[in-house]
């Protein structure tokens, strides 16, 4: 197969090489990735450059090599940040014990650790070291931490080591590491042919022309979900409330900053969509009447009468089966996550609900990371650690795609929705 048609065609991979004798195998890894179609950039630590020169990698990739955290690229931009942003995946191979420790505590003192730290792409780490170093409890703790962060570890192999001893610690074969990278992208395309609608951000319910009742939702969670669906081949519409992040390119955007506007947008987009994910924080109440003029302070108390907003997702759940999308809600809870999330799942007639915690020592709102539990009608379905929101989004799509296909069958035919219950009417539904 020609590289242009290889499984990694169109992918940009950054290979970070650190100071181990196994650095020579990184040359083969770069070749394997290029043979499979990837565009490969290489970053080296200073000690890696003592084993293999930047010239070797530059000659192989025909691209500049970043060997210092202070390097600038051809456009005078900070090279490690540019690469971190452009990467579809970062592969640290070989990763020394020292680099594992740096990554586990978020140090960014070399070009390699700086790229891994700055990138929002998946990071694959292939350790190589002496057996004693690998089995050392500190190293094992660092490895566990990296796994919790969502890094993918390609375990070292047993064999003869540079010390002359035989044991565990040998860098995995370049082909094995390239296979792991390839698997990262296998799910790309698994949502092809599906129409997905995602809502993100908060709503703002006007009191007068300058004031509103709103919430702190940044839109990061919903945006990550829309972005991940786009990357997996879905046709995505993002219904954007008030957000502090930009919508991702490559998705249709409908702006809807009040609950009423969001209802209209959802009711227009949902029929015929395959999947609706409501990650938006929709205000449950709005001022009965917004003043047309800015309300003046006159010393008297101000009473603002609030009326309930429509429960948008619950309305979608009531749509006729042939046009109702597979429905995923979110539950933002400050206490009793499981009971409240499952209550909402049932009352609103959802297929799945994603519970997350707000307002405590960890607050899902505004954060770049989240810790979520997904619930179906049978209870909790996941036990995931705290992860960057983009990685949560990937895991969510793995689960949603599975559930969607078993609910609808491989041909997309509608089956009865799991967990659907008749609702007692909007007024009685739990929020
Ligand atoms: O945007 P970020 O800063 O990244 O933060 C993400 C988040 C914490 C806002 C997000 O992960 C989240 O939890 N979103 C849902 C927040 C929320 O409004 O939850 P809720 O429990 O009030 O609502 C339950 C579900 O009903 C949600 O899917 C909501 O979109 C939907 N809903 C709520 C009220 C309403 N009137 N109509 C609705 O459709």
Coordinates of C-alpha atoms and ligand atoms in Angstrom, one line a residue:
X1 CA 0.0 0.0 0.0
X2 CA 1.4 3.4 -0.9
X3 CA 1.9 5.8 2.1
X4 CA -0.8 8.2 0.7
X5 CA -3.4 5.4 1.1
X6 CA -2.0 4.0 4.3
X7 CA -4.0 3.8 7.5
X8 CA -2.3 6.9 8.9
X9 CA -2.6 9.0 5.8
X10 CA -3.5 12.6 6.7
X11 CA -2.4 12.1 10.3
X12 CA 0.2 14.3 11.8
X13 CA 2.3 12.4 14.5
X14 CA 4.9 13.9 16.7
X15 CA 7.5 11.5 17.9
X16 CA 9.3 12.6 21.0
X17 CA 12.7 10.8 21.5
X18 CA 14.4 10.8 25.0
X19 CA 17.8 9.8 26.2
X20 CA 18.0 6.1 26.1
X21 CA 20.2 3.7 24.1
X22 CA 16.9 2.6 22.5
X23 CA 16.7 6.0 20.8
X24 CA 18.1 4.3 17.7
X25 CA 14.8 2.3 17.5
X26 CA 13.0 5.6 17.2
X27 CA 14.5 6.0 13.7
X28 CA 12.7 2.7 12.7
X29 CA 9.5 3.9 14.4
X30 CA 9.5 7.1 12.4
X31 CA 10.0 5.0 9.3
X32 CA 7.1 2.6 10.2
X33 CA 4.8 5.6 10.8
X34 CA 5.7 7.2 7.5
X35 CA 5.3 4.0 5.6
X36 CA 1.7 3.9 7.0
X37 CA 1.1 7.4 5.6
X38 CA 1.7 9.7 8.6
X39 CA 3.5 13.0 8.4
X40 CA 6.0 12.8 11.2
X41 CA 7.7 15.5 13.2
X42 CA 10.4 14.7 15.6
X43 CA 11.4 16.3 18.9
X44 CA 14.5 15.3 20.8
X45 CA 15.7 15.9 24.3
X46 CA 19.4 16.9 24.7
X47 CA 20.4 13.5 25.9
X48 CA 18.5 11.8 23.0
X49 CA 20.6 13.9 20.6
X50 CA 23.7 12.4 22.2
X51 CA 22.5 8.9 21.0
X52 CA 21.0 9.9 17.6
X53 CA 21.5 13.2 15.9
X54 CA 18.8 15.6 14.8
X55 CA 20.2 15.3 11.3
X56 CA 19.2 11.6 11.1
X57 CA 15.6 12.5 11.8
X58 CA 15.5 15.6 9.6
X59 CA 17.0 13.6 6.7
X60 CA 14.4 10.9 7.1
X61 CA 11.3 13.1 7.6
X62 CA 12.4 16.1 5.5
X63 CA 11.2 18.3 8.3
X64 CA 12.9 20.4 10.9
X65 CA 13.6 18.7 14.2
X66 CA 12.8 20.4 17.5
X67 CA 15.7 19.8 19.9
X68 CA 15.2 22.6 22.4
X69 CA 12.2 23.9 24.3
X70 CA 13.3 27.4 23.2
X71 CA 13.4 26.6 19.4
X72 CA 11.3 28.7 17.1
X73 CA 9.9 27.4 13.8
X74 CA 10.2 28.9 10.3
X75 CA 7.4 31.4 11.2
X76 CA 9.1 32.5 14.4
X77 CA 6.5 30.7 16.4
X78 CA 7.4 28.6 19.5
X79 CA 8.0 25.3 17.9
X80 CA 6.9 23.0 20.7
X81 CA 3.5 24.7 21.0
X82 CA 2.9 24.7 17.2
X83 CA 3.7 21.0 17.1
X84 CA 1.6 20.2 20.1
X85 CA -1.4 22.0 18.5
X86 CA -1.0 20.4 15.1
X87 CA -0.5 16.9 16.3
X88 CA -3.1 14.2 15.9
X89 CA -1.1 12.1 18.3
X90 CA 2.1 12.4 20.3
X91 CA 4.3 9.4 20.8
X92 CA 7.1 9.5 23.4
X93 CA 9.5 6.6 22.4
X94 CA 11.7 5.7 24.1
X95 CA 10.5 7.2 27.3
X96 CA 13.1 7.1 30.1
X97 CA 12.2 6.7 33.8
X98 CA 13.1 10.4 34.2
X99 CA 10.7 11.4 31.5
X100 CA 7.9 9.3 32.9
X101 CA 8.4 11.1 36.2
X102 CA 8.4 14.5 34.5
X103 CA 5.2 13.7 32.6
X104 CA 3.5 12.5 35.8
X105 CA 4.1 15.8 37.5
X106 CA 3.5 18.0 34.5
X107 CA 7.1 19.2 34.1
X108 CA 7.8 20.7 30.7
X109 CA 11.6 21.3 30.8
X110 CA 12.5 19.7 27.4
X111 CA 10.9 20.0 24.0
X112 CA 9.5 16.4 24.4
X113 CA 7.8 16.9 27.7
X114 CA 6.6 20.4 26.7
X115 CA 4.9 19.0 23.6
X116 CA 3.3 16.1 25.6
X117 CA 2.2 18.6 28.3
X118 CA 0.8 21.2 25.8
X119 CA -1.0 18.8 23.4
X120 CA -4.6 18.0 23.5
X121 CA -4.1 15.0 21.2
X122 CA -3.7 11.5 22.6
X123 CA -0.3 10.7 24.0
X124 CA 1.3 7.3 23.6
X125 CA 4.3 6.5 25.8
X126 CA 6.7 3.6 25.2
X127 CA 9.1 3.2 28.1
X128 CA 12.6 1.8 27.9
X129 CA 14.9 1.4 30.8
X130 CA 16.8 -1.0 33.0
X131 CA 14.6 -3.7 34.7
X132 CA 15.3 -2.3 38.2
X133 CA 14.2 1.1 37.2
X134 CA 11.0 -0.2 35.5
X135 CA 10.0 -2.2 38.6
X136 CA 10.9 0.6 41.0
X137 CA 7.7 1.6 42.9
X138 CA 8.2 5.3 42.0
X139 CA 8.3 4.4 38.3
X140 CA 5.2 2.2 38.7
X141 CA 3.4 4.9 40.5
X142 CA 4.3 7.4 37.7
X143 CA 3.0 4.9 35.1
X144 CA -0.3 4.5 37.0
X145 CA -0.6 8.3 37.1
X146 CA -0.1 8.6 33.4
X147 CA -2.7 5.9 32.7
X148 CA -5.1 7.9 34.9
X149 CA -4.4 10.9 32.8
X150 CA -5.5 8.9 29.8
X151 CA -2.0 8.3 28.3
X152 CA -1.6 5.0 26.4
X153 CA 1.3 2.9 27.6
X154 CA 3.0 0.5 25.2
X155 CA 4.5 -1.9 27.8
X156 CA 8.3 -2.6 27.6
X157 CA 9.3 -6.1 26.6
X158 CA 11.4 -8.7 28.3
X159 CA 14.8 -9.3 26.6
X160 CA 18.4 -8.5 26.8
X161 CA 19.1 -5.0 28.0
X162 CA 21.9 -2.6 27.4
X163 CA 23.4 -3.4 30.7
X164 CA 24.0 -7.0 29.5
X165 CA 21.3 -8.3 31.9
X166 CA 18.1 -9.9 30.7
X167 CA 14.8 -8.6 32.1
X168 CA 11.9 -6.4 31.5
X169 CA 12.5 -2.9 30.2
X170 CA 13.3 -3.2 26.5
X171 CA 11.5 -0.8 24.2
X172 CA 8.6 -2.4 22.4
X173 CA 9.3 -3.1 18.8
X174 CA 8.7 -0.1 16.5
X175 CA 6.0 -2.1 14.6
X176 CA 4.1 -2.7 17.9
X177 CA 4.3 1.0 18.8
X178 CA 3.1 1.9 15.2
X179 CA 0.2 -0.6 15.6
X180 CA -0.9 1.2 18.9
X181 CA -0.8 4.5 17.1
X182 CA -2.9 3.1 14.2
X183 CA -5.5 1.7 16.7
X184 CA -6.0 5.2 18.1
X185 CA -7.5 6.2 14.7
X186 CA -9.4 3.0 14.0
X187 CA -12.5 4.5 15.6
X188 CA -12.2 7.5 13.3
X189 CA -15.0 7.1 10.9
X190 CA -17.2 5.0 13.2
X191 CA -19.9 7.7 13.2
X192 CA -19.8 8.2 9.5
X193 CA -23.3 8.6 8.0
X194 CA -24.8 9.7 11.4
X195 CA -26.4 13.1 12.0
X196 CA -25.5 14.3 15.4
X197 CA -26.8 17.4 17.3
X198 CA -24.9 18.6 20.3
X199 CA -25.9 21.5 22.6
X200 CA -23.2 23.4 24.6
X201 CA -22.8 26.4 26.9
X202 CA -25.3 28.1 29.1
X203 CA -28.4 30.2 28.4
X204 CA -28.9 33.8 29.4
X205 CA -32.5 34.8 30.3
X206 CA -32.8 38.6 30.0
X207 CA -34.1 40.7 32.8
X208 CA -33.6 43.9 30.9
X209 CA -31.4 44.9 27.9
X210 CA -28.2 44.6 29.9
X211 CA -28.9 42.0 32.7
X212 CA -29.7 38.4 32.6
X213 CA -30.0 35.2 34.7
X214 CA -27.4 32.8 33.5
X215 CA -24.8 30.3 34.6
X216 CA -21.0 29.7 34.3
X217 CA -21.0 27.0 31.6
X218 CA -18.1 27.6 29.3
X219 CA -19.2 25.3 26.5
X220 CA -16.0 23.2 26.8
X221 CA -17.7 19.9 27.4
X222 CA -20.2 20.2 24.6
X223 CA -17.6 21.6 22.2
X224 CA -15.3 18.6 22.9
X225 CA -18.2 16.2 22.2
X226 CA -19.1 18.0 18.9
X227 CA -15.4 18.0 17.9
X228 CA -14.9 14.3 18.6
X229 CA -18.1 13.4 16.7
X230 CA -16.8 15.5 13.8
X231 CA -13.4 13.7 13.8
X232 CA -15.2 10.3 13.8
X233 CA -17.1 11.2 10.7
X234 CA -20.5 12.4 11.9
X235 CA -22.3 15.4 10.4
X236 CA -22.5 17.6 13.4
X237 CA -24.7 20.6 14.3
X238 CA -23.6 22.4 17.4
X239 CA -26.4 24.5 19.1
X240 CA -24.2 27.0 20.9
X241 CA -25.5 28.8 24.0
X242 CA -23.3 31.4 25.7
X243 CA -19.8 30.0 25.5
X244 CA -16.3 31.2 26.4
X245 CA -14.7 28.9 23.8
X246 CA -15.0 29.0 20.0
X247 CA -17.1 26.4 18.2
X248 CA -14.8 23.9 16.4
X249 CA -14.4 24.3 12.6
X250 CA -16.2 21.7 10.4
X251 CA -19.5 21.7 12.3
X252 CA -22.7 23.7 11.6
X253 CA -23.3 26.2 14.3
X254 CA -26.7 27.5 15.5
X255 CA -26.4 30.2 18.1
X256 CA -29.1 30.1 20.8
X257 CA -28.5 32.0 23.9
X258 CA -31.9 31.8 25.7
X259 CA -33.8 28.7 26.6
X260 CA -36.6 29.6 24.2
X261 CA -34.1 30.1 21.4
X262 CA -32.4 26.8 22.3
X263 CA -35.8 25.1 22.3
X264 CA -36.6 26.4 18.8
X265 CA -33.2 25.3 17.5
X266 CA -33.3 21.9 19.1
X267 CA -36.9 21.3 17.8
X268 CA -35.8 22.3 14.3
X269 CA -32.6 20.2 14.3
X270 CA -33.6 17.1 16.3
X271 CA -36.3 15.5 14.1
X272 CA -34.4 13.3 11.7
X273 CA -31.1 13.5 13.7
X274 CA -29.7 10.2 14.8
X275 CA -28.3 11.3 18.1
X276 CA -28.9 14.4 20.3
X277 CA -26.5 15.2 23.2
X278 CA -27.7 18.0 25.5
X279 CA -24.6 19.2 27.3
X280 CA -25.9 22.7 27.5
X281 CA -26.8 24.1 30.9
X282 CA -30.3 25.4 30.2
X283 CA -31.7 27.9 32.7
X284 CA -34.7 26.2 34.4
X285 CA -36.4 29.6 34.9
X286 CA -36.7 32.9 33.1
X287 CA -38.0 36.3 34.0
X288 CA -41.7 36.4 33.1
X289 CA -41.3 39.7 31.3
X290 CA -38.0 41.2 30.3
X291 CA -38.0 45.0 30.7
X292 CA -37.5 46.8 27.3
X293 CA -35.5 49.5 29.1
X294 CA -32.7 49.3 31.6
X295 CA -34.2 49.0 35.1
X296 CA -33.2 52.0 37.2
X297 CA -32.1 51.8 40.8
X298 CA -34.6 53.8 42.9
X299 CA -33.9 52.5 46.4
X300 CA -36.9 50.1 46.4
X301 CA -36.6 46.3 46.3
X302 CA -36.9 44.7 42.9
X303 CA -39.1 41.7 42.4
X304 CA -38.4 39.6 39.3
X305 CA -41.1 37.1 38.7
X306 CA -39.6 33.8 37.3
X307 CA -41.5 31.3 35.2
X308 CA -40.3 27.8 34.3
X309 CA -38.6 27.3 31.0
X310 CA -39.6 24.5 28.7
X311 CA -37.8 21.2 29.4
X312 CA -36.3 20.9 26.0
X313 CA -34.8 17.4 26.1
X314 CA -38.0 16.0 27.7
X315 CA -40.0 17.5 24.8
X316 CA -37.7 15.8 22.3
X317 CA -38.2 12.5 24.2
X318 CA -41.9 12.8 23.4
X319 CA -41.4 13.0 19.7
X320 CA -42.8 10.1 17.5
X321 CA -40.5 7.2 17.5
X322 CA -39.6 7.5 13.8
X323 CA -38.1 11.0 14.2
X324 CA -37.0 10.9 17.8
X325 CA -33.1 10.8 18.0
X326 CA -31.2 8.7 20.5
X327 CA -31.1 11.0 23.5
X328 CA -28.2 11.7 25.9
X329 CA -28.7 14.2 28.6
X330 CA -26.3 15.6 31.2
X331 CA -26.9 16.0 34.9
X332 CA -24.9 18.6 36.7
X333 CA -25.3 17.8 40.5
X334 CA -23.8 19.2 43.7
X335 CA -25.0 16.1 45.7
X336 CA -26.5 12.6 45.3
X337 CA -25.2 12.3 41.7
X338 CA -26.4 8.8 41.1
X339 CA -30.0 9.2 42.5
X340 CA -30.5 12.6 40.8
X341 CA -29.0 11.5 37.5
X342 CA -31.1 8.3 37.3
X343 CA -34.2 10.3 38.4
X344 CA -33.6 12.7 35.4
X345 CA -33.0 9.9 33.0
X346 CA -36.4 8.4 33.9
X347 CA -38.4 11.5 34.3
X348 CA -37.1 13.1 31.0
X349 CA -37.3 9.8 29.1
X350 CA -33.6 9.6 28.1
X351 CA -31.6 6.8 26.7
X352 CA -28.4 7.7 28.7
X353 CA -27.4 10.4 31.1
X354 CA -23.9 11.7 31.9
X355 CA -23.5 12.7 35.5
X356 CA -20.9 15.3 36.6
X357 CA -20.3 17.2 39.8
X358 CA -20.5 21.0 40.1
X359 CA -20.0 23.5 42.9
X360 CA -17.6 21.5 45.1
X361 CA -13.8 21.2 45.5
X362 CA -13.9 19.9 41.9
X363 CA -16.3 21.8 39.6
X364 CA -17.0 20.4 36.1
X365 CA -18.1 23.9 35.0
X366 CA -15.4 25.8 33.2
X367 CA -12.7 23.2 33.9
X368 CA -10.6 21.6 31.1
X369 CA -11.1 18.2 32.8
X370 CA -14.1 16.4 34.0
X371 CA -15.0 13.2 36.0
X372 CA -18.2 11.8 34.7
X373 CA -20.3 8.7 35.3
X374 CA -22.7 7.5 32.6
X375 CA -26.0 6.0 33.7
X376 CA -28.4 3.9 31.8
X377 CA -31.8 2.7 33.1
X378 CA -29.9 -0.2 34.7
X379 CA -27.6 2.1 36.7
X380 CA -24.0 3.2 36.5
X381 CA -22.3 2.1 33.3
X382 CA -18.8 3.6 33.7
X383 CA -16.1 4.1 36.3
X384 CA -13.8 6.6 34.5
X385 CA -11.1 8.7 36.2
X386 CA -10.7 12.5 35.8
X387 CA -9.8 13.1 32.2
X388 CA -9.4 16.0 29.8
X389 CA -12.8 16.8 28.3
X390 CA -11.7 15.7 24.9
X391 CA -10.8 12.3 26.2
X392 CA -14.1 12.1 28.0
X393 CA -15.8 12.9 24.7
X394 CA -14.0 10.0 23.0
X395 CA -15.0 7.6 25.7
X396 CA -18.6 8.9 25.5
X397 CA -18.8 8.3 21.8
X398 CA -17.4 4.7 22.2
X399 CA -20.3 4.1 24.6
X400 CA -23.0 6.0 22.8
X401 CA -22.1 4.4 19.4
X402 CA -22.4 1.0 21.0
X403 CA -25.7 1.7 22.7
X404 CA -27.1 3.5 19.7
X405 CA -26.4 0.5 17.5
X406 CA -27.8 -2.0 19.9
X407 CA -31.0 0.1 20.4
X408 CA -31.5 0.6 16.7
X409 CA -29.9 -2.4 15.1
X410 CA -27.0 -2.3 12.6
X411 CA -29.3 -0.9 9.9
X412 CA -30.4 2.0 12.1
X413 CA -34.0 0.7 12.4
X414 CA -35.8 2.1 15.4
X415 CA -36.3 -0.2 18.4
X416 CA -38.1 0.5 21.5
X417 CA -36.0 2.9 23.6
X418 CA -34.4 1.4 26.7
X419 CA -35.4 3.2 29.9
X420 CA -38.2 5.2 28.4
X421 CA -41.0 5.9 30.8
X422 CA -44.2 7.8 30.3
X423 CA -43.7 11.3 31.8
X424 CA -46.0 12.9 34.3
X425 CA -45.9 16.2 32.3
X426 CA -43.2 18.9 32.2
X427 CA -44.3 20.5 35.5
X428 CA -43.6 17.3 37.4
X429 CA -40.3 16.5 35.8
X430 CA -37.2 16.7 37.9
X431 CA -34.6 19.2 37.0
Ligands
LIG1 O1 -19.7 24.0 29.7 P1 -18.6 23.5 30.6 O2 -18.0 24.6 31.4 O3 -17.7 22.6 30.0 O4 -19.4 22.6 31.7 C1 -20.0 21.5 31.3 C2 -21.3 21.2 32.1 C3 -21.0 21.0 33.6 C4 -22.3 22.4 32.0 C5 -22.0 19.9 31.4 O5 -21.1 18.9 31.6 C6 -23.4 19.6 32.0 O6 -23.5 19.0 33.1 N1 -24.4 20.1 31.3 C7 -25.8 20.0 31.8 C8 -26.1 21.0 32.9 C9 -27.5 21.0 33.3 O7 -28.2 21.9 32.9 O8 -27.9 20.0 33.9 P2 -29.5 19.8 34.4 O9 -29.3 18.7 35.4 O10 -30.0 21.1 34.9 O11 -30.3 19.3 33.2 C10 -30.4 17.9 32.8 C11 -30.5 17.8 31.3 O12 -31.7 18.5 30.8 C12 -29.4 18.4 30.6 O13 -29.1 17.6 29.5 C13 -29.9 19.8 30.1 O14 -29.3 20.2 28.9 C14 -31.4 19.4 29.9 N2 -32.3 20.6 30.1 C15 -32.3 21.2 31.3 C16 -33.2 22.2 31.5 C17 -34.1 22.6 30.5 N3 -35.0 23.6 30.6 N4 -34.1 21.9 29.3 C18 -33.2 20.9 29.1 O15 -33.2 20.3 28.0

